[in-house]
Amino acid sequence: MKIKAIRIKNNIGFPAEKDREVKGMIIALALFASGMIIGAGILRNGAVDSVSDFNYLFNSYTTSRASQNMLTTFFNSLIVNLMFVFFAFCSGVSCIGLPLSASLPFIRGLGTGMLAGYLYKNYAMSGIGYYLLTIFPGAVIAVSAMLVACNISSFMSADILATVISKKQSDPKELTDYMKKYLFIVLFTIGASAADCILTKAFSYLFLL
């Protein structure tokens, strides 16, 4: 008895350029996740000698965020978020910038993980609640924008290197597209800082950390 198998042909695919961008985004996300896991493990398990210093810095940080006005909170958040975007942008216009753009997701993940691990270790569910309500929503937007920026910059840097070593012809349109993409990234980063500012003022008083 023969059973006819039904083969479903998948016609949905990505162009070559889009395919490499998707793969690059997966790698960037994996680097961020690995950094976050390592960072959370470091402080949650007390694996560093400077935990007390971190406690002091974090307490000062939360106190200042709760007491300062919204505009100050917004600009402080924006400076931090734009710093990563700026470094990603600079790495993209350099033929040797690939290592920097590839390391930024891990560095950001390390810091995010350390903060989450610290909150869980010292404040349990109250710390997790503080993180989810005041930090996490804005961080999702900011980190997403940074990952896209690092992904774009990695391939831009690789393309510039290929042009320098004469393996690819230069295309002025690529730089124009690069600038346009970063314009949207900066706008999303501004939105992330605005969300961070609003949520901090709205919910930080609920948690006495």
C-alpha atoms as a PDB file:
ATOM      1  CA  MET A   1       0.000   0.000   0.000  1.00  0.00           C
ATOM      2  CA  LYS A   2       1.431   3.321  -1.042  1.00  0.00           C
ATOM      3  CA  ILE A   3       0.638   6.510   0.804  1.00  0.00           C
ATOM      4  CA  LYS A   4       0.983   9.654  -1.210  1.00  0.00           C
ATOM      5  CA  ALA A   5       2.754  12.363   0.694  1.00  0.00           C
ATOM      6  CA  ILE A   6       1.612  15.901   0.162  1.00  0.00           C
ATOM      7  CA  ARG A   7       4.527  18.246  -0.363  1.00  0.00           C
ATOM      8  CA  ILE A   8       3.913  21.841   0.430  1.00  0.00           C
ATOM      9  CA  LYS A   9       6.225  24.081  -1.484  1.00  0.00           C
ATOM     10  CA  ASN A  10       7.237  27.091   0.487  1.00  0.00           C
ATOM     11  CA  ASN A  11       7.441  30.009  -1.875  1.00  0.00           C
ATOM     12  CA  ILE A  12       7.935  32.501   0.900  1.00  0.00           C
ATOM     13  CA  GLY A  13      11.558  33.596   1.049  1.00  0.00           C
ATOM     14  CA  PHE A  14      13.772  36.581   1.636  1.00  0.00           C
ATOM     15  CA  PRO A  15      15.979  38.339  -0.904  1.00  0.00           C
ATOM     16  CA  ALA A  16      19.697  37.849  -0.330  1.00  0.00           C
ATOM     17  CA  GLU A  17      20.151  41.226   1.390  1.00  0.00           C
ATOM     18  CA  LYS A  18      17.095  40.741   3.619  1.00  0.00           C
ATOM     19  CA  ASP A  19      18.171  37.212   4.455  1.00  0.00           C
ATOM     20  CA  ARG A  20      21.524  38.354   5.790  1.00  0.00           C
ATOM     21  CA  GLU A  21      19.823  41.126   7.788  1.00  0.00           C
ATOM     22  CA  VAL A  22      17.494  38.607   9.428  1.00  0.00           C
ATOM     23  CA  LYS A  23      20.400  36.324  10.292  1.00  0.00           C
ATOM     24  CA  GLY A  24      22.392  39.273  11.583  1.00  0.00           C
ATOM     25  CA  MET A  25      19.489  40.350  13.778  1.00  0.00           C
ATOM     26  CA  ILE A  26      19.254  36.849  15.236  1.00  0.00           C
ATOM     27  CA  ILE A  27      22.969  36.953  16.070  1.00  0.00           C
ATOM     28  CA  ALA A  28      22.650  40.417  17.638  1.00  0.00           C
ATOM     29  CA  LEU A  29      19.705  39.244  19.735  1.00  0.00           C
ATOM     30  CA  ALA A  30      21.644  36.157  20.816  1.00  0.00           C
ATOM     31  CA  LEU A  31      24.595  38.319  21.887  1.00  0.00           C
ATOM     32  CA  PHE A  32      22.296  40.569  23.894  1.00  0.00           C
ATOM     33  CA  ALA A  33      20.583  37.578  25.532  1.00  0.00           C
ATOM     34  CA  SER A  34      23.898  35.948  26.429  1.00  0.00           C
ATOM     35  CA  GLY A  35      25.137  39.197  27.965  1.00  0.00           C
ATOM     36  CA  MET A  36      21.932  39.544  29.955  1.00  0.00           C
ATOM     37  CA  ILE A  37      22.170  35.978  31.261  1.00  0.00           C
ATOM     38  CA  ILE A  38      25.789  36.444  32.310  1.00  0.00           C
ATOM     39  CA  GLY A  39      25.075  39.823  33.896  1.00  0.00           C
ATOM     40  CA  ALA A  40      22.098  38.486  35.844  1.00  0.00           C
ATOM     41  CA  GLY A  41      24.161  35.572  37.110  1.00  0.00           C
ATOM     42  CA  ILE A  42      27.018  37.818  38.239  1.00  0.00           C
ATOM     43  CA  LEU A  43      25.013  39.978  40.642  1.00  0.00           C
ATOM     44  CA  ARG A  44      22.279  37.499  41.532  1.00  0.00           C
ATOM     45  CA  ASN A  45      24.892  35.079  42.847  1.00  0.00           C
ATOM     46  CA  GLY A  46      27.077  37.802  44.324  1.00  0.00           C
ATOM     47  CA  ALA A  47      29.971  36.781  42.117  1.00  0.00           C
ATOM     48  CA  VAL A  48      31.676  40.167  42.224  1.00  0.00           C
ATOM     49  CA  ASP A  49      33.454  41.944  45.072  1.00  0.00           C
ATOM     50  CA  SER A  50      31.949  45.321  44.234  1.00  0.00           C
ATOM     51  CA  VAL A  51      28.301  44.484  45.002  1.00  0.00           C
ATOM     52  CA  SER A  52      28.287  46.983  47.854  1.00  0.00           C
ATOM     53  CA  ASP A  53      29.482  49.702  45.475  1.00  0.00           C
ATOM     54  CA  PHE A  54      26.766  48.688  43.035  1.00  0.00           C
ATOM     55  CA  ASN A  55      24.211  48.914  45.869  1.00  0.00           C
ATOM     56  CA  TYR A  56      25.282  52.475  46.592  1.00  0.00           C
ATOM     57  CA  LEU A  57      25.185  53.477  42.922  1.00  0.00           C
ATOM     58  CA  PHE A  58      21.788  51.908  42.368  1.00  0.00           C
ATOM     59  CA  ASN A  59      20.254  53.493  45.480  1.00  0.00           C
ATOM     60  CA  SER A  60      21.561  56.888  44.410  1.00  0.00           C
ATOM     61  CA  TYR A  61      20.227  56.254  40.908  1.00  0.00           C
ATOM     62  CA  THR A  62      16.695  55.346  42.027  1.00  0.00           C
ATOM     63  CA  THR A  63      16.556  58.189  44.553  1.00  0.00           C
ATOM     64  CA  SER A  64      17.575  60.775  41.982  1.00  0.00           C
ATOM     65  CA  ARG A  65      15.137  59.419  39.387  1.00  0.00           C
ATOM     66  CA  ALA A  66      12.272  59.616  41.866  1.00  0.00           C
ATOM     67  CA  SER A  67      13.087  63.165  42.989  1.00  0.00           C
ATOM     68  CA  GLN A  68      14.190  64.867  39.769  1.00  0.00           C
ATOM     69  CA  ASN A  69      11.776  66.474  37.319  1.00  0.00           C
ATOM     70  CA  MET A  70      10.522  64.691  34.213  1.00  0.00           C
ATOM     71  CA  LEU A  71      12.656  66.682  31.797  1.00  0.00           C
ATOM     72  CA  THR A  72      15.846  65.757  33.642  1.00  0.00           C
ATOM     73  CA  THR A  73      14.847  62.100  33.743  1.00  0.00           C
ATOM     74  CA  PHE A  74      14.094  62.186  30.027  1.00  0.00           C
ATOM     75  CA  PHE A  75      17.430  63.717  29.046  1.00  0.00           C
ATOM     76  CA  ASN A  76      19.419  61.411  31.320  1.00  0.00           C
ATOM     77  CA  SER A  77      17.726  58.392  29.767  1.00  0.00           C
ATOM     78  CA  LEU A  78      18.169  59.822  26.268  1.00  0.00           C
ATOM     79  CA  ILE A  79      21.895  60.385  26.769  1.00  0.00           C
ATOM     80  CA  VAL A  80      22.437  56.756  27.788  1.00  0.00           C
ATOM     81  CA  ASN A  81      20.324  55.354  24.958  1.00  0.00           C
ATOM     82  CA  LEU A  82      21.806  57.623  22.296  1.00  0.00           C
ATOM     83  CA  MET A  83      25.323  56.788  23.450  1.00  0.00           C
ATOM     84  CA  PHE A  84      24.919  53.199  22.241  1.00  0.00           C
ATOM     85  CA  VAL A  85      23.311  54.385  18.997  1.00  0.00           C
ATOM     86  CA  PHE A  86      26.154  56.855  18.457  1.00  0.00           C
ATOM     87  CA  PHE A  87      28.846  54.205  18.883  1.00  0.00           C
ATOM     88  CA  ALA A  88      26.933  51.890  16.553  1.00  0.00           C
ATOM     89  CA  PHE A  89      26.675  54.658  13.954  1.00  0.00           C
ATOM     90  CA  CYS A  90      30.403  55.410  14.141  1.00  0.00           C
ATOM     91  CA  SER A  91      31.271  51.724  13.806  1.00  0.00           C
ATOM     92  CA  GLY A  92      29.169  51.496  10.657  1.00  0.00           C
ATOM     93  CA  VAL A  93      31.090  54.204   8.788  1.00  0.00           C
ATOM     94  CA  SER A  94      34.439  52.550   9.520  1.00  0.00           C
ATOM     95  CA  CYS A  95      35.939  49.610   7.676  1.00  0.00           C
ATOM     96  CA  ILE A  96      37.145  48.198  11.022  1.00  0.00           C
ATOM     97  CA  GLY A  97      33.990  48.932  12.993  1.00  0.00           C
ATOM     98  CA  LEU A  98      32.483  45.437  12.872  1.00  0.00           C
ATOM     99  CA  PRO A  99      33.954  44.265  16.223  1.00  0.00           C
ATOM    100  CA  LEU A 100      32.492  47.306  18.004  1.00  0.00           C
ATOM    101  CA  SER A 101      29.017  47.004  16.490  1.00  0.00           C
ATOM    102  CA  ALA A 102      29.010  43.281  17.286  1.00  0.00           C
ATOM    103  CA  SER A 103      30.073  43.819  20.919  1.00  0.00           C
ATOM    104  CA  LEU A 104      27.552  46.556  21.771  1.00  0.00           C
ATOM    105  CA  PRO A 105      24.563  44.154  22.138  1.00  0.00           C
ATOM    106  CA  PHE A 106      26.560  42.001  24.563  1.00  0.00           C
ATOM    107  CA  ILE A 107      27.663  45.038  26.597  1.00  0.00           C
ATOM    108  CA  ARG A 108      24.093  46.378  26.791  1.00  0.00           C
ATOM    109  CA  GLY A 109      22.812  42.933  27.711  1.00  0.00           C
ATOM    110  CA  LEU A 110      25.450  42.630  30.435  1.00  0.00           C
ATOM    111  CA  GLY A 111      24.335  45.879  32.060  1.00  0.00           C
ATOM    112  CA  THR A 112      20.641  45.044  31.739  1.00  0.00           C
ATOM    113  CA  GLY A 113      21.192  41.591  33.197  1.00  0.00           C
ATOM    114  CA  MET A 114      23.218  42.924  36.123  1.00  0.00           C
ATOM    115  CA  LEU A 115      20.427  45.349  36.970  1.00  0.00           C
ATOM    116  CA  ALA A 116      17.756  42.639  36.774  1.00  0.00           C
ATOM    117  CA  GLY A 117      19.877  40.243  38.836  1.00  0.00           C
ATOM    118  CA  TYR A 118      20.509  42.895  41.463  1.00  0.00           C
ATOM    119  CA  LEU A 119      16.817  43.751  41.793  1.00  0.00           C
ATOM    120  CA  TYR A 120      15.824  40.103  42.121  1.00  0.00           C
ATOM    121  CA  LYS A 121      18.579  39.294  44.620  1.00  0.00           C
ATOM    122  CA  ASN A 122      17.971  42.251  46.927  1.00  0.00           C
ATOM    123  CA  TYR A 123      14.262  43.028  46.574  1.00  0.00           C
ATOM    124  CA  ALA A 124      12.682  39.800  45.268  1.00  0.00           C
ATOM    125  CA  MET A 125       9.225  40.392  43.764  1.00  0.00           C
ATOM    126  CA  SER A 126       9.214  44.075  44.689  1.00  0.00           C
ATOM    127  CA  GLY A 127      12.373  44.543  42.655  1.00  0.00           C
ATOM    128  CA  ILE A 128      10.939  42.593  39.733  1.00  0.00           C
ATOM    129  CA  GLY A 129       7.797  44.726  39.886  1.00  0.00           C
ATOM    130  CA  TYR A 130       9.882  47.888  39.839  1.00  0.00           C
ATOM    131  CA  TYR A 131      11.845  46.586  36.867  1.00  0.00           C
ATOM    132  CA  LEU A 132       8.785  45.520  34.865  1.00  0.00           C
ATOM    133  CA  LEU A 133       6.813  48.731  35.449  1.00  0.00           C
ATOM    134  CA  THR A 134       9.460  51.447  35.286  1.00  0.00           C
ATOM    135  CA  ILE A 135      12.454  50.085  33.352  1.00  0.00           C
ATOM    136  CA  PHE A 136      11.430  47.202  31.103  1.00  0.00           C
ATOM    137  CA  PRO A 137       8.936  48.903  28.692  1.00  0.00           C
ATOM    138  CA  GLY A 138      11.304  51.705  27.705  1.00  0.00           C
ATOM    139  CA  ALA A 139      14.247  49.313  27.641  1.00  0.00           C
ATOM    140  CA  VAL A 140      12.466  47.048  25.145  1.00  0.00           C
ATOM    141  CA  ILE A 141      12.102  49.936  22.685  1.00  0.00           C
ATOM    142  CA  ALA A 142      15.620  51.274  23.285  1.00  0.00           C
ATOM    143  CA  VAL A 143      17.279  47.856  23.027  1.00  0.00           C
ATOM    144  CA  SER A 144      15.301  46.997  19.883  1.00  0.00           C
ATOM    145  CA  ALA A 145      16.453  50.236  18.247  1.00  0.00           C
ATOM    146  CA  MET A 146      20.039  49.552  19.324  1.00  0.00           C
ATOM    147  CA  LEU A 147      19.971  45.996  17.957  1.00  0.00           C
ATOM    148  CA  VAL A 148      18.680  47.243  14.603  1.00  0.00           C
ATOM    149  CA  ALA A 149      21.385  49.933  14.615  1.00  0.00           C
ATOM    150  CA  CYS A 150      24.133  47.407  15.381  1.00  0.00           C
ATOM    151  CA  ASN A 151      22.840  45.073  12.691  1.00  0.00           C
ATOM    152  CA  ILE A 152      22.781  47.829  10.074  1.00  0.00           C
ATOM    153  CA  SER A 153      26.208  49.088  11.114  1.00  0.00           C
ATOM    154  CA  SER A 154      27.783  45.626  11.034  1.00  0.00           C
ATOM    155  CA  PHE A 155      26.839  45.101   7.397  1.00  0.00           C
ATOM    156  CA  MET A 156      27.698  48.693   6.465  1.00  0.00           C
ATOM    157  CA  SER A 157      31.162  48.265   7.978  1.00  0.00           C
ATOM    158  CA  ALA A 158      31.593  44.947   6.162  1.00  0.00           C
ATOM    159  CA  ASP A 159      30.531  46.562   2.865  1.00  0.00           C
ATOM    160  CA  ILE A 160      32.995  49.427   3.349  1.00  0.00           C
ATOM    161  CA  LEU A 161      35.770  46.936   4.076  1.00  0.00           C
ATOM    162  CA  ALA A 162      34.854  45.014   0.917  1.00  0.00           C
ATOM    163  CA  THR A 163      35.057  48.267  -1.043  1.00  0.00           C
ATOM    164  CA  VAL A 164      38.434  49.146   0.466  1.00  0.00           C
ATOM    165  CA  ILE A 165      39.944  45.801  -0.525  1.00  0.00           C
ATOM    166  CA  SER A 166      38.347  46.113  -3.990  1.00  0.00           C
ATOM    167  CA  LYS A 167      35.919  43.246  -3.618  1.00  0.00           C
ATOM    168  CA  LYS A 168      32.897  45.494  -4.105  1.00  0.00           C
ATOM    169  CA  GLN A 169      32.178  48.702  -5.975  1.00  0.00           C
ATOM    170  CA  SER A 170      31.225  51.737  -3.944  1.00  0.00           C
ATOM    171  CA  ASP A 171      27.630  52.902  -4.031  1.00  0.00           C
ATOM    172  CA  PRO A 172      26.869  56.428  -2.707  1.00  0.00           C
ATOM    173  CA  LYS A 173      23.226  55.422  -2.296  1.00  0.00           C
ATOM    174  CA  GLU A 174      24.198  53.049   0.519  1.00  0.00           C
ATOM    175  CA  LEU A 175      25.379  55.918   2.717  1.00  0.00           C
ATOM    176  CA  THR A 176      22.173  57.840   2.055  1.00  0.00           C
ATOM    177  CA  ASP A 177      20.067  54.828   3.011  1.00  0.00           C
ATOM    178  CA  TYR A 178      22.260  54.355   6.079  1.00  0.00           C
ATOM    179  CA  MET A 179      21.555  57.907   7.247  1.00  0.00           C
ATOM    180  CA  LYS A 180      17.817  57.526   6.650  1.00  0.00           C
ATOM    181  CA  LYS A 181      17.668  54.317   8.675  1.00  0.00           C
ATOM    182  CA  TYR A 182      19.479  55.969  11.546  1.00  0.00           C
ATOM    183  CA  LEU A 183      17.014  58.843  11.504  1.00  0.00           C
ATOM    184  CA  PHE A 184      14.221  56.392  12.320  1.00  0.00           C
ATOM    185  CA  ILE A 185      16.405  54.679  14.919  1.00  0.00           C
ATOM    186  CA  VAL A 186      17.002  57.993  16.688  1.00  0.00           C
ATOM    187  CA  LEU A 187      13.257  58.714  16.675  1.00  0.00           C
ATOM    188  CA  PHE A 188      12.525  55.331  18.254  1.00  0.00           C
ATOM    189  CA  THR A 189      15.260  55.976  20.827  1.00  0.00           C
ATOM    190  CA  ILE A 190      13.665  59.303  21.738  1.00  0.00           C
ATOM    191  CA  GLY A 191      10.337  57.489  22.152  1.00  0.00           C
ATOM    192  CA  ALA A 192      12.001  54.917  24.415  1.00  0.00           C
ATOM    193  CA  SER A 193      13.405  57.652  26.658  1.00  0.00           C
ATOM    194  CA  ALA A 194      10.015  59.357  26.789  1.00  0.00           C
ATOM    195  CA  ALA A 195       8.370  56.083  27.858  1.00  0.00           C
ATOM    196  CA  ASP A 196      11.075  55.546  30.473  1.00  0.00           C
ATOM    197  CA  CYS A 197      10.523  59.052  31.854  1.00  0.00           C
ATOM    198  CA  ILE A 198       6.728  58.759  32.012  1.00  0.00           C
ATOM    199  CA  LEU A 199       6.694  55.309  33.602  1.00  0.00           C
ATOM    200  CA  THR A 200       9.311  56.272  36.167  1.00  0.00           C
ATOM    201  CA  LYS A 201       7.242  59.213  37.336  1.00  0.00           C
ATOM    202  CA  ALA A 202       4.023  57.213  37.220  1.00  0.00           C
ATOM    203  CA  PHE A 203       5.082  54.105  39.170  1.00  0.00           C
ATOM    204  CA  SER A 204       8.381  54.635  41.012  1.00  0.00           C
ATOM    205  CA  TYR A 205       6.574  55.872  44.153  1.00  0.00           C
ATOM    206  CA  LEU A 206       4.912  52.467  44.498  1.00  0.00           C
ATOM    207  CA  PHE A 207       8.227  50.777  45.274  1.00  0.00           C
ATOM    208  CA  LEU A 208      10.314  51.652  48.279  1.00  0.00           C
ATOM    209  CA  LEU A 209      13.628  50.133  47.209  1.00  0.00           C
END
